[in-house]
PDB file of C-alpha atoms in Angstrom:
ATOM      1  CA  MET J   1       0.000   0.000   0.000  1.00 52.00           C
ATOM      2  CA  ARG J   2       2.896   2.342   0.669  1.00 51.00           C
ATOM      3  CA  SER J   3       3.915   2.243  -2.995  1.00 58.00           C
ATOM      4  CA  VAL J   4       0.569   3.585  -4.227  1.00 58.00           C
ATOM      5  CA  GLU J   5       1.044   7.311  -4.841  1.00 62.00           C
ATOM      6  CA  ALA J   6      -2.458   8.200  -3.581  1.00 58.00           C
ATOM      7  CA  ASN J   7      -1.646   6.651  -0.212  1.00 57.00           C
ATOM      8  CA  ARG J   8       1.569   8.629   0.237  1.00 56.00           C
ATOM      9  CA  THR J   9       0.338  12.045  -0.847  1.00 60.00           C
ATOM     10  CA  GLY J  10      -2.630  14.100   0.212  1.00 60.00           C
ATOM     11  CA  GLU J  11      -4.200  14.762   3.573  1.00 59.00           C
ATOM     12  CA  TYR J  12      -6.814  13.262   5.853  1.00 59.00           C
ATOM     13  CA  GLY J  13      -9.009  14.964   8.429  1.00 61.00           C
ATOM     14  CA  VAL J  14     -11.677  17.589   8.903  1.00 63.00           C
ATOM     15  CA  HIS J  15     -10.600  19.731  11.862  1.00 68.00           C
ATOM     16  CA  TRP J  16      -6.939  18.696  11.862  1.00 68.00           C
ATOM     17  CA  LYS J  17      -5.049  17.733   8.754  1.00 69.00           C
ATOM     18  CA  PHE J  18      -2.654  14.777   8.743  1.00 68.00           C
ATOM     19  CA  SER J  19      -0.398  13.819   5.894  1.00 69.00           C
ATOM     20  CA  ASN J  20      -1.351  10.385   4.537  1.00 64.00           C
ATOM     21  CA  SER J  21       2.272   9.317   5.010  1.00 64.00           C
ATOM     22  CA  ALA J  22       1.755   9.683   8.792  1.00 63.00           C
ATOM     23  CA  PHE J  23      -0.238   6.440   8.756  1.00 62.00           C
ATOM     24  CA  PHE J  24       2.714   4.341   7.565  1.00 66.00           C
ATOM     25  CA  ARG J  25       5.690   3.127   9.543  1.00 64.00           C
ATOM     26  CA  ASN J  26       8.767   1.084   8.662  1.00 67.00           C
ATOM     27  CA  GLY J  27       7.269  -2.242   9.720  1.00 70.00           C
ATOM     28  CA  GLU J  28      10.568  -3.411  11.194  1.00 77.00           C
ATOM     29  CA  VAL J  29      10.988  -5.256  14.476  1.00 77.00           C
ATOM     30  CA  GLY J  30      11.480  -2.683  17.228  1.00 79.00           C
ATOM     31  CA  ASP J  31      10.308   0.245  15.088  1.00 77.00           C
ATOM     32  CA  TRP J  32       7.519   0.840  17.604  1.00 79.00           C
ATOM     33  CA  LYS J  33      10.136   2.501  19.848  1.00 83.00           C
ATOM     34  CA  GLN J  34      10.197   5.388  17.357  1.00 81.00           C
ATOM     35  CA  HIS J  35       6.462   5.958  17.807  1.00 78.00           C
ATOM     36  CA  ILE J  36       5.514   5.266  21.452  1.00 84.00           C
ATOM     37  CA  THR J  37       7.194   5.786  24.801  1.00 90.00           C
ATOM     38  CA  ALA J  38       8.257   3.047  27.212  1.00 90.00           C
ATOM     39  CA  GLU J  39       5.379   4.058  29.509  1.00 93.00           C
ATOM     40  CA  MET J  40       2.882   3.654  26.679  1.00 91.00           C
ATOM     41  CA  ALA J  41       4.358   0.221  25.879  1.00 88.00           C
ATOM     42  CA  GLN J  42       3.912  -0.832  29.521  1.00 90.00           C
ATOM     43  CA  ARG J  43       0.281   0.279  29.454  1.00 90.00           C
ATOM     44  CA  ILE J  44      -0.352  -1.695  26.262  1.00 83.00           C
ATOM     45  CA  ASP J  45       1.341  -4.755  27.779  1.00 84.00           C
ATOM     46  CA  GLY J  46      -0.927  -4.442  30.830  1.00 87.00           C
ATOM     47  CA  ILE J  47      -4.038  -4.195  28.685  1.00 82.00           C
ATOM     48  CA  MET J  48      -3.061  -7.096  26.422  1.00 78.00           C
ATOM     49  CA  ASP J  49      -1.815  -9.422  29.188  1.00 82.00           C
ATOM     50  CA  GLY J  50      -4.027 -12.508  29.044  1.00 75.00           C
ATOM     51  CA  SER J  51      -6.043 -11.143  26.137  1.00 75.00           C
ATOM     52  CA  PRO J  52      -7.551 -13.789  23.841  1.00 74.00           C
ATOM     53  CA  ILE J  53      -6.162 -11.824  20.882  1.00 72.00           C
ATOM     54  CA  VAL J  54      -2.611 -12.417  22.085  1.00 68.00           C
ATOM     55  CA  VAL J  55      -3.303 -16.108  22.729  1.00 65.00           C
ATOM     56  CA  VAL J  56      -4.685 -16.623  19.213  1.00 68.00           C
ATOM     57  CA  PHE J  57      -1.807 -14.711  17.642  1.00 66.00           C
ATOM     58  CA  CYS J  58       0.798 -16.698  19.604  1.00 66.00           C
ATOM     59  CA  ASN J  59      -0.862 -19.966  18.583  1.00 67.00           C
ATOM     60  CA  LEU J  60      -0.812 -18.798  14.974  1.00 68.00           C
ATOM     61  CA  LEU J  61       2.913 -18.091  15.199  1.00 68.00           C
ATOM     62  CA  LYS J  62       3.630 -21.505  16.736  1.00 72.00           C
ATOM     63  CA  ASN J  63       1.708 -23.489  14.121  1.00 70.00           C
ATOM     64  CA  PRO J  64       0.752 -21.361  11.099  1.00 64.00           C
ATOM     65  CA  GLN J  65      -0.038 -24.361   8.853  1.00 65.00           C
ATOM     66  CA  LYS J  66      -2.833 -25.435  11.208  1.00 64.00           C
ATOM     67  CA  HIS J  67      -4.631 -22.120  10.712  1.00 57.00           C
ATOM     68  CA  LEU J  68      -4.424 -21.853   6.926  1.00 62.00           C
ATOM     69  CA  VAL J  69      -7.714 -21.847   5.051  1.00 60.00           C
ATOM     70  CA  LYS J  70      -7.662 -24.393   2.224  1.00 55.00           C
TER      71      LYS J  70
END
């Protein structure tokens, strides 16, 4: 999606304008540190601890073939 010119240029918003490029990040491991503080990361960890979303995602990582739709 990043390569599509319409996604990289232009603006979004009514009251405040944001560049469309603001919605993209590098997508590299650890890149989140460029976007949120350590305190924010701790809060997210506290919210997600024991969450069924995390459990499903971890199971998917352990055995991705089991979850493929054929």
